[in-house]
XYZ file of C-alpha atoms in Angstrom:
549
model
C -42.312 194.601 -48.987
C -40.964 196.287 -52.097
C -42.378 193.554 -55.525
C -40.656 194.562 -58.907
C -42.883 195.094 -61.373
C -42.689 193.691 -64.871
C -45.634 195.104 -67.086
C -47.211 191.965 -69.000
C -48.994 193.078 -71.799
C -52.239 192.451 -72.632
C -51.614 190.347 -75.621
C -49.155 188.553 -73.880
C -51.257 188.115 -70.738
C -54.142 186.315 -72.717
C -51.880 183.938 -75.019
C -50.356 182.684 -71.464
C -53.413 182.438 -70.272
C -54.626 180.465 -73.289
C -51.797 177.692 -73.578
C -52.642 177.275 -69.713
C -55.840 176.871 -69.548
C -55.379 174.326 -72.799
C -52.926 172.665 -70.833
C -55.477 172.362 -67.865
C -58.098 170.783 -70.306
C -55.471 168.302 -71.419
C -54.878 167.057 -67.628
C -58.410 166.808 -67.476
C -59.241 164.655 -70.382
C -56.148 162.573 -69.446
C -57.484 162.057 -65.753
C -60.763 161.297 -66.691
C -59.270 158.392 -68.611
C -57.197 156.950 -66.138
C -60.412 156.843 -63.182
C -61.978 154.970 -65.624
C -59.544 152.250 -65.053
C -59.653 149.261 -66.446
C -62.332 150.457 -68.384
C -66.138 150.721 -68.822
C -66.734 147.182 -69.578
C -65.040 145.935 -66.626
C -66.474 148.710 -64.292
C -69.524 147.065 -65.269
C -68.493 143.279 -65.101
C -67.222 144.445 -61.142
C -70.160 145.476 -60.021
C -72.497 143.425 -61.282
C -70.909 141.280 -58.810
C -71.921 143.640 -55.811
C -68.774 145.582 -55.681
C -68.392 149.142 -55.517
C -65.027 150.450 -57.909
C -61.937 151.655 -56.511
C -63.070 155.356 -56.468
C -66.582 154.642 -55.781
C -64.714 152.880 -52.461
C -63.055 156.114 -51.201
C -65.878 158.413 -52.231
C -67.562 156.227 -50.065
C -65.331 156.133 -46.909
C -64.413 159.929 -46.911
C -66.416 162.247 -44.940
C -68.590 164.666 -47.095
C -67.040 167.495 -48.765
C -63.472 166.452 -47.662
C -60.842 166.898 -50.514
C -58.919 164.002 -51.299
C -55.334 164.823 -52.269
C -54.672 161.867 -54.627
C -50.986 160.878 -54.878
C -49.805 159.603 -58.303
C -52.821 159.397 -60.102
C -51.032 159.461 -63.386
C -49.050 156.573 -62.040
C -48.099 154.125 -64.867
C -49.430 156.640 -67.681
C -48.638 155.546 -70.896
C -46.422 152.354 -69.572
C -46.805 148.454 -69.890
C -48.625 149.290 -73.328
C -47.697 145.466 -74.165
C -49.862 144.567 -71.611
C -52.975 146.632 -72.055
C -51.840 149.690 -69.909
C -51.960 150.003 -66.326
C -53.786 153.400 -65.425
C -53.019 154.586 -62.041
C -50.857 151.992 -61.359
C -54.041 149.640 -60.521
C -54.415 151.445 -57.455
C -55.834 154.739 -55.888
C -53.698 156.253 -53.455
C -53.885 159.752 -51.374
C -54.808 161.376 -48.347
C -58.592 162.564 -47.262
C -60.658 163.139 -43.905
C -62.313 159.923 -42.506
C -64.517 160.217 -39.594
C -62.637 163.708 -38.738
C -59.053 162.094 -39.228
C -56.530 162.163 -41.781
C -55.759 159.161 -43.499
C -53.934 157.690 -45.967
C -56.375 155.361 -48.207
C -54.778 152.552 -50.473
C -57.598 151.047 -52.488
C -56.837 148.381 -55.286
C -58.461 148.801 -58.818
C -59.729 145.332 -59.633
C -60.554 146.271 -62.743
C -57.074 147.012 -63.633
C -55.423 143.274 -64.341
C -57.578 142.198 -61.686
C -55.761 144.692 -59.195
C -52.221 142.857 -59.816
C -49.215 144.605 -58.880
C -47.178 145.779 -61.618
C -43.602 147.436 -60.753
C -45.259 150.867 -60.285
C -48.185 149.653 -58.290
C -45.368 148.172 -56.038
C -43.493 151.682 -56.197
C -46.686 153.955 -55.449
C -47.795 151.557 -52.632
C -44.598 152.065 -50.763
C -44.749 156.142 -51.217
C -48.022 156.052 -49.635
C -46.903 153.527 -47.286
C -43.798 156.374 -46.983
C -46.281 159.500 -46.446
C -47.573 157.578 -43.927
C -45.014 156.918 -42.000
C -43.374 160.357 -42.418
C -46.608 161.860 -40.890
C -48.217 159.583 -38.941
C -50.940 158.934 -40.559
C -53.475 156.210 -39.936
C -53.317 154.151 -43.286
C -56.433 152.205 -44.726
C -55.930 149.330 -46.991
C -59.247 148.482 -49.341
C -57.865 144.949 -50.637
C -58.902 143.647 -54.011
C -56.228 142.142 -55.341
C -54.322 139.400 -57.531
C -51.204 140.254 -56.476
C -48.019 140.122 -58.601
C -48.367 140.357 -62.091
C -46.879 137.132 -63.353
C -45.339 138.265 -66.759
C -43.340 141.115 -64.655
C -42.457 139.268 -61.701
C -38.499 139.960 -61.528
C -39.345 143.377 -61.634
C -41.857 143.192 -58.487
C -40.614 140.488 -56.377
C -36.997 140.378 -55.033
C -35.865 143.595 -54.524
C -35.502 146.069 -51.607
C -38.195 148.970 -53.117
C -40.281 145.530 -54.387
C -43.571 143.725 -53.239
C -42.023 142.070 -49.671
C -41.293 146.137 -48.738
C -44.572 146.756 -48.033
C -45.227 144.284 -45.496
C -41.924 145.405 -43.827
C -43.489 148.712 -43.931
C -46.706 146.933 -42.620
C -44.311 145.984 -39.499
C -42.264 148.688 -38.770
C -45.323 151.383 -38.865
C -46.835 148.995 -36.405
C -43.899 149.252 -33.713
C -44.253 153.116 -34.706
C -48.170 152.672 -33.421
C -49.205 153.949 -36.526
C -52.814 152.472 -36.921
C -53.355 150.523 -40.060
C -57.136 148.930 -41.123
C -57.308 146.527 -43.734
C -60.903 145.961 -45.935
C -60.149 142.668 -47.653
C -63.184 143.381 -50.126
C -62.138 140.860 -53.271
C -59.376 138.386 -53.753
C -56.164 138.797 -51.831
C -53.589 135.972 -52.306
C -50.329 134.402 -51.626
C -48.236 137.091 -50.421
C -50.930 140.034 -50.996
C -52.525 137.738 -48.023
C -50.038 139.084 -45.059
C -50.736 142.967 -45.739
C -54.070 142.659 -44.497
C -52.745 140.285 -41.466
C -50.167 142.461 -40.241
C -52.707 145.106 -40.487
C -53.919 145.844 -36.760
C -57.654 145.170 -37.560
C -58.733 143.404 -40.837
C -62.430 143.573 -42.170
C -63.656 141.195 -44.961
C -66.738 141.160 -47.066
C -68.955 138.130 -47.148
C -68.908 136.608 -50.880
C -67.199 138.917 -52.303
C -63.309 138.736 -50.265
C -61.282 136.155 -49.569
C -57.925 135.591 -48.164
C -55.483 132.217 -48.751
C -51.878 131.810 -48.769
C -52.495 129.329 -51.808
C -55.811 129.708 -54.161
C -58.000 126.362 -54.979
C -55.952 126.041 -58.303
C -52.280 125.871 -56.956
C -53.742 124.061 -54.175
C -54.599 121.156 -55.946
C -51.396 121.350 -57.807
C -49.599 120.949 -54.848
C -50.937 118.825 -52.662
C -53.831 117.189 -55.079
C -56.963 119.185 -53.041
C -59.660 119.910 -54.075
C -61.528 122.541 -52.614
C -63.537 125.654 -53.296
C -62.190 129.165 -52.669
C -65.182 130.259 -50.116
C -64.152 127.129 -48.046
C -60.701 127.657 -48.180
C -60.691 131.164 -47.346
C -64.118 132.904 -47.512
C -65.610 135.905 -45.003
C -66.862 132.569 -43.011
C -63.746 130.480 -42.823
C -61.398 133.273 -41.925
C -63.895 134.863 -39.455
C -65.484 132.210 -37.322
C -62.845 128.975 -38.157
C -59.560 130.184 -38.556
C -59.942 133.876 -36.346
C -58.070 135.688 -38.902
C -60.165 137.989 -39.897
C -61.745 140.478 -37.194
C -65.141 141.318 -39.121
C -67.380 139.979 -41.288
C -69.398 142.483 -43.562
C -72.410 141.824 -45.377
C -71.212 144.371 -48.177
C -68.940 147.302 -49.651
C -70.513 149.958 -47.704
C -71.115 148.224 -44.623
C -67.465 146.953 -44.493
C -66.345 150.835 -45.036
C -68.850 152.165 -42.798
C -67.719 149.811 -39.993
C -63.929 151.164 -40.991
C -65.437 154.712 -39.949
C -66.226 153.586 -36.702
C -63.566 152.519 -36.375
C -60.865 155.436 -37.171
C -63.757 157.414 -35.100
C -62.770 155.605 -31.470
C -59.014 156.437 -32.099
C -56.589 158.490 -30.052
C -54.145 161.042 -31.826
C -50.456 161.966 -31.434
C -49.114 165.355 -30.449
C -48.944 167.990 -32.534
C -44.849 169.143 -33.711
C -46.500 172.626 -33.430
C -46.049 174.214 -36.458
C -47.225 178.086 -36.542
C -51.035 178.376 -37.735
C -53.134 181.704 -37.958
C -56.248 182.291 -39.505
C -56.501 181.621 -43.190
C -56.383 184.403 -45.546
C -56.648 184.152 -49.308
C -54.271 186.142 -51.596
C -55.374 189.706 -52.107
C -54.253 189.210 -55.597
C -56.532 187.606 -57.667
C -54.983 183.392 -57.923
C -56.673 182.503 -61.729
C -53.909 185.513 -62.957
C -51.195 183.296 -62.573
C -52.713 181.784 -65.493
C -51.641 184.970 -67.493
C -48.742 185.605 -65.940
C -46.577 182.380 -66.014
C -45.333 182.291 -69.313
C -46.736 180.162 -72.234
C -42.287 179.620 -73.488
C -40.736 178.276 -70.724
C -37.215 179.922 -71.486
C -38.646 183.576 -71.289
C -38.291 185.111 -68.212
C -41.152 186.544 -65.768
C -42.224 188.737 -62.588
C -42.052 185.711 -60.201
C -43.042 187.798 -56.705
C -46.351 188.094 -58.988
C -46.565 184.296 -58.915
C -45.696 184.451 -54.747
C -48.545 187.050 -54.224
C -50.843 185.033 -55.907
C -50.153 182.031 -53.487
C -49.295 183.746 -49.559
C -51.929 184.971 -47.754
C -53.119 188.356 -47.636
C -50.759 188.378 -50.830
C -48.064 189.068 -48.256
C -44.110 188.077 -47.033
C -40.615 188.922 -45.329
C -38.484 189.002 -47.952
C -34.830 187.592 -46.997
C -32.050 189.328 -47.942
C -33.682 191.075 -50.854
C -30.774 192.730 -52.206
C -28.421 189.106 -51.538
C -28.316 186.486 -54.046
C -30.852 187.630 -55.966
C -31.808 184.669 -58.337
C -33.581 183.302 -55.562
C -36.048 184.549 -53.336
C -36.301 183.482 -50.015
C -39.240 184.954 -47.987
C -41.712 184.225 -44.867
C -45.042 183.929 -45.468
C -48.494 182.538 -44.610
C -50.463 179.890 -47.099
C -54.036 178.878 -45.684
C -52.423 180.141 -42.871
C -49.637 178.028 -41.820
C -46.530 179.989 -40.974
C -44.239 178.997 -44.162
C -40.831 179.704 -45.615
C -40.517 179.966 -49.285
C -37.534 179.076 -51.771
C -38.129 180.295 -54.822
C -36.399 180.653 -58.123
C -36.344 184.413 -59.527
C -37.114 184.228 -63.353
C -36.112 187.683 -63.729
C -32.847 188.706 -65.302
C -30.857 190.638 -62.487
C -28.349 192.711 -61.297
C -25.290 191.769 -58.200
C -23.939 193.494 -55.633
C -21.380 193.909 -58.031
C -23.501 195.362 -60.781
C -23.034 192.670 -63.320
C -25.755 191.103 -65.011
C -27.654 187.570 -63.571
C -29.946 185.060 -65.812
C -32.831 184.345 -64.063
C -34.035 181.011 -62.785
C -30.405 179.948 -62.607
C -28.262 179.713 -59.160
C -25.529 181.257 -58.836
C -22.911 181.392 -56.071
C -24.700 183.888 -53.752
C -28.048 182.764 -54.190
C -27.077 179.325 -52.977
C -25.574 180.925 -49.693
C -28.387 182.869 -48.760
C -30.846 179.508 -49.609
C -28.448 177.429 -47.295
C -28.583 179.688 -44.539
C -32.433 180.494 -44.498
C -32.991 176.365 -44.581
C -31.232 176.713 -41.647
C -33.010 179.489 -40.198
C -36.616 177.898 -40.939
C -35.298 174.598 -39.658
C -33.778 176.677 -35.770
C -37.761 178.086 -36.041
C -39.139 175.208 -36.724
C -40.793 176.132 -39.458
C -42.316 174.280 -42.915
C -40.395 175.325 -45.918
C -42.007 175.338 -49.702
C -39.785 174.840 -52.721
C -41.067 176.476 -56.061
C -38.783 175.316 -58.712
C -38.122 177.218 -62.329
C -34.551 176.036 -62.138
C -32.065 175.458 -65.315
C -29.086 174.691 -62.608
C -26.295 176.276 -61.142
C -24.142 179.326 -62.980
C -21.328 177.467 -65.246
C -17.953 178.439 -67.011
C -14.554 179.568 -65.608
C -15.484 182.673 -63.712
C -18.382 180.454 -61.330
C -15.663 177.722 -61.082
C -12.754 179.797 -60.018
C -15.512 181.664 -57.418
C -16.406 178.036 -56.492
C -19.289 177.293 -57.151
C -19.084 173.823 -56.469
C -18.263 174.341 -52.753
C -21.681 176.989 -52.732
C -23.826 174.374 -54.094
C -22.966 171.781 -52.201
C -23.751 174.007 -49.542
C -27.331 174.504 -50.382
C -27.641 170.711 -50.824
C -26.364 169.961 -47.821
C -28.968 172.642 -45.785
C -31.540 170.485 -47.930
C -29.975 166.964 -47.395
C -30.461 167.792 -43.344
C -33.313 169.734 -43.157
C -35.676 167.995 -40.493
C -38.705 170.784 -41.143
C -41.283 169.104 -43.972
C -40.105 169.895 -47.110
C -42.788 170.886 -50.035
C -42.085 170.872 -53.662
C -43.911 172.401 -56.243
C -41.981 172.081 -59.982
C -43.947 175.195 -61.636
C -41.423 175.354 -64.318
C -37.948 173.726 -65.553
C -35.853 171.353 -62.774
C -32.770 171.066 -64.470
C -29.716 169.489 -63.270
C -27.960 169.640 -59.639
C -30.925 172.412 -59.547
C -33.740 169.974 -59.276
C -31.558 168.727 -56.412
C -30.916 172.293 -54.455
C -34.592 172.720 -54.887
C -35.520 169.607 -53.071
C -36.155 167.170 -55.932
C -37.901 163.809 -55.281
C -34.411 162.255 -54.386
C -34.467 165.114 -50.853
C -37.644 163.832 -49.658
C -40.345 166.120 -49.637
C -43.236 165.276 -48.116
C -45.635 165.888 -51.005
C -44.156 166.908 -54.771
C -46.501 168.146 -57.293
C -45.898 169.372 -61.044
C -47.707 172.298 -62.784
C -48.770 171.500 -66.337
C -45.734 173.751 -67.250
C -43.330 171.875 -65.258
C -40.269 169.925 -67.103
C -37.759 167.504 -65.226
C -34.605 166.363 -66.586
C -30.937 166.446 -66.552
C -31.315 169.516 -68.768
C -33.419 171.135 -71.566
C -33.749 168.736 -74.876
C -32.140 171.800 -77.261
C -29.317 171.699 -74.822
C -29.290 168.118 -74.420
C -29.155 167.413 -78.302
C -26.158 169.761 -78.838
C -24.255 168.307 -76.562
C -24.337 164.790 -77.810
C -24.247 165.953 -80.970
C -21.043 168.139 -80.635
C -19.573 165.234 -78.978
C -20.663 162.256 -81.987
C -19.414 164.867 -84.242
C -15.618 165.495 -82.495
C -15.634 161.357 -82.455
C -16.163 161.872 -86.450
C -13.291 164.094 -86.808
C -11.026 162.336 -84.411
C -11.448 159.182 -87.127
C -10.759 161.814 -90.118
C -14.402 161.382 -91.187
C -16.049 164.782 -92.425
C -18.970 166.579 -90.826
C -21.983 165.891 -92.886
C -24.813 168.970 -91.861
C -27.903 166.584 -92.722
C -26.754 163.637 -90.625
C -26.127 166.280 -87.516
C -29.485 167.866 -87.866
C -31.214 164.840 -88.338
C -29.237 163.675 -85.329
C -29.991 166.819 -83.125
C -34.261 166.542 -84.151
C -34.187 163.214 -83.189
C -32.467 162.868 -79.655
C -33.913 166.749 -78.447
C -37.706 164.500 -79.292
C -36.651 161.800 -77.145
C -35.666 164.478 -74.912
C -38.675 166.838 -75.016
C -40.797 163.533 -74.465
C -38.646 162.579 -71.184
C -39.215 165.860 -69.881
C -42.977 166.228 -69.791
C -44.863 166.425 -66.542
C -46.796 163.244 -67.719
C -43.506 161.494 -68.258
C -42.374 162.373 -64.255
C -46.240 161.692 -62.694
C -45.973 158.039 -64.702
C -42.662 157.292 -63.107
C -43.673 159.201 -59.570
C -41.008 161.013 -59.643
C -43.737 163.544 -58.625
C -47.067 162.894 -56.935
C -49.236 164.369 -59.021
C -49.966 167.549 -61.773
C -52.221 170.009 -60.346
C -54.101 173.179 -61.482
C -51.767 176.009 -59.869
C -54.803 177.010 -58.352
C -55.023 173.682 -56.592
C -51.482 174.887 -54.934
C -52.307 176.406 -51.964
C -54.935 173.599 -51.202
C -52.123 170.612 -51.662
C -49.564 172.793 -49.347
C -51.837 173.216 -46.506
C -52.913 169.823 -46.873
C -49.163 168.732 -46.532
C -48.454 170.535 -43.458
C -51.532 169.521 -42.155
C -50.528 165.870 -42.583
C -46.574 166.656 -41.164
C -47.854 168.292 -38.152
C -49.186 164.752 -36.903
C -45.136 164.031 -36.098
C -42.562 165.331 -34.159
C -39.669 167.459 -35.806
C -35.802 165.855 -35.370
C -33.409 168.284 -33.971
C -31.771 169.916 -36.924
C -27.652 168.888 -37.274
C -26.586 170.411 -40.545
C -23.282 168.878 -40.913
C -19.928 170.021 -42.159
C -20.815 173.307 -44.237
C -18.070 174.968 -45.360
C -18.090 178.414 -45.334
């Protein structure tokens, strides 16, 4: 294993490491605000009625020192600011260890509008209903809920990726015999009511939860009832009149203690057998990628220093090294599962041909040699890991005429049909049909996380701004109107900041089109965690399709 070296200097090494670790702090102070929730006041107004919070709920049901790998906690950030906010999309989400099992935990945030659904509480319950599902994974439900938010109802309701898809979900993981629990542990109404039902066991807490199809209010308004919500559908009515609840819990941690039993007398699917040794950490010290990723994303970098600072034993099997070259495809080990690695080179390099390549761009050759060692890893069965510091494929008349459309689509296709789990981590730019070859949120990865450093959009905002502004401009002069040089700058500043904005990492984790930023040193940890998951479920045969050659 031959790595070219790049010498970063010292000066340069410490200003990277600066804007990163400033960077980190901002993630930090942003997630500390969003598990706060609803707030302080209403943490306190929730418990003083007996209840433990969202977090305090998981925290609770995990097994001690388990990691939790939280799936779009920055859900909803900075959205529905006419409505007060909705951090973490009003519910916590993610994966963790419960009585020695994985799981998938969905646990409403009451304090959050109550726990009501907005359109990205709807969107984040179905990806975790989706990881899930993909893996296999039991899936516990802590209910506290209002269900839809009213104001935003056609925007939750009707739709196919809306509210009713989850208890679709609820029914098709059951004919999968994927086990789903259900903790009804504070309000759950109208439809909310039938996710808990179509659960295969549902808990509720005495006092606190209750379950009806119509709440004391509407009821009356209907049918001119009157009746109080314990006696319509309290712990009591549900467990011992109407049988639809399985348990009745005293409390919050009794209820999830009882769900621990539970998930502890449980049987477990075979294994799809991917490769695992023993775990080895990078001989390379990890906290230098801090200093050697780049503090300007458009400068370009040693990025087999970034791989030797995630493999194990800060080792791999390059594939054809001296092929393709903006890319690097290699096998490798991380926490010792047997991986194989697509990564974009951020170096500038040389062809076969001797000519001159930009780095982090793919061109023609790259995206044959990608294609064919997708399908390699998928014949070996074996987990591939996207890192993406992509500005898109090679452009202009020469990469036309050599077609690159045909090697593109090539790559995409190898990534369309992969049936290995797919792992994405955006460490840099995603630009363009890039994002796409590099398995982008619309190619299904399992799990998708951002680096602080990451950026996700059509292209860059400099780019993006002359472009529309070169074309606003010809529509000027095709009406015989004269350039004016302040209205175009003005014009360029103000749609590259809309752009800038749109690519932020915060701007993706609000809209899930990733899961989650993470420290990179958190990277290793969320891809073992992954495969770890993906190994609970078989692997389809791999059919790649037509790929022309």
């Amino acid at each position: 294993m031959a790595t070219k070296k790049k010498k970063v200097s010292d000066l340069e090494f410490n200003q990277n490491e600066d804007a990163m670790k400033l960077s980190l702090s901002k993630l930090d102070r942003i997630l500390r605000k969003v598990h706060l929730g609803g707030g302080q006041k209403r943490i306190d107004k929730h418990k003083a009625k007996g209840k433990l919070t969202a977090r305090e709920r998981v925290d609770y049901l995990l097994d001690k020192n388990s990691d939790f790998i939280e799936v779009g906690a920055l859900a909803g950030y900075e959205m529905y600011e006419e409505y007060g906010g909705c951090p973490s999309g009003g519910v916590v989400t993610g994966m963790g260890y419960v009585s020695g099992r994985l799981c998938m935990i969905v646990a409403n945030d009451a304090t959050v509008k109550a726990g009501a659904w907005f359109p990205i509480t709807g969107k984040k319950n179905l990806r975790a209903q989706e990881i899930a599902m993909e893996n296999r994974l039991p899936i516990i439900y802590l209910v506290d809920s209002a269900g839809v938010f009213l104001p935003m109802q056609d925007e939750i309701f009707p739709d196919k990726e809306h509210f009713g898809r989850m208890f679709r979900n609820n029914a098709k993981m059951s004919s999968m015999g994927i086990p789903q629990v259900a903790a009804i542990m504070g309000p759950c109404v109208a439809g909310g009511a039938y996710l808990p039902i179509m659960s295969d066991e549902a808990l509720i807490v005495d006092k606190t939860g209750s379950i009806f199809l119509a709440g004391p209010y509407l009821v009356k308004a209907a049918i001119g009832e009157e009746v109080d919500k314990e006696t319509l559908g309290g712990a009591t009515t549900q467990c011992e009149i109407s049988g639809v609840t399985d348990y009745k819990l005293p409390d919050d941690k009794s209820c999830l203690e009882t769900i621990r039993d539970l998930i502890d007398k449980m049987g477990t699917f075979e294994s799809a057998g991917f490769d695992r040794a023993k775990a080895k950490l990078p001989k390379k010290d990890m906290a230098e990628i801090y200093g050697l990723y780049p503090e300007k994303s458009s400068k370009p970098y040693n990025s087999y220093e970034i791989l030797e600072r995630l493999v194990d034993d800060s080792k791999y099997t390059e594939y054809k090294a001296g092929y393709g070259k903006t890319i690097i495809c290699a096998y490798a080990r991380i926490d010792g599962w047997s991986v194989g690695i697509v990564s974009n080179n951020r170096q500038v390099v040389k062809n076969k041909k001797g000519e001159m390549q930009f780095g982090g761009v793919i061109y023609s050759d790259s995206a044959d040699k990608a294609a064919r060692f997708i399908m390699n890893c998928n014949q070996k069965k074996i987990p591939l890991v996207f890192l993406h510091d992509v500005t898109g494929f090679m452009v202009g008349k020469r990469s036309e005429h050599g077609g690159i459309i045909k090697d593109g689509a090539k790559m995409v296709n190898a990534v369309s049909n992969s049936t290995v789990p797919k792992f994405s981590i955006v460490i840099g730019n995603s630009y363009g049909a890039g994002n796409y070859a590099m398995c982008g949120k619309a190619y299904d990865p399992r799990l998708i996380y951002a680096w602080p450093t990451a950026k996700i959009a059509v292209m860059g905002g400099a780019q993006a701004a002359k472009v529309l502004v070169q074309i606003q401009m010809a529509s000027k002069k095709a009406k015989g109107e004269a350039p004016n040089e302040t209205e175009e700058k003005e014009l360029y500043e103000k749609i590259k900041a809309r752009y800038d904005k749109q690519t932020t990492p915060y701007y993706a984790a609000a809209r899930l089109w990733v899961d989650g930023i993470i420290d990179p040193l958190d990277t290793r940890k969320v891809i073992s965690s992954g495969i770890e998951a993906a190994n609970n479920a078989p692997v389809e045969k791999f059919n790649p399709g037509v790929i022309q050659t």
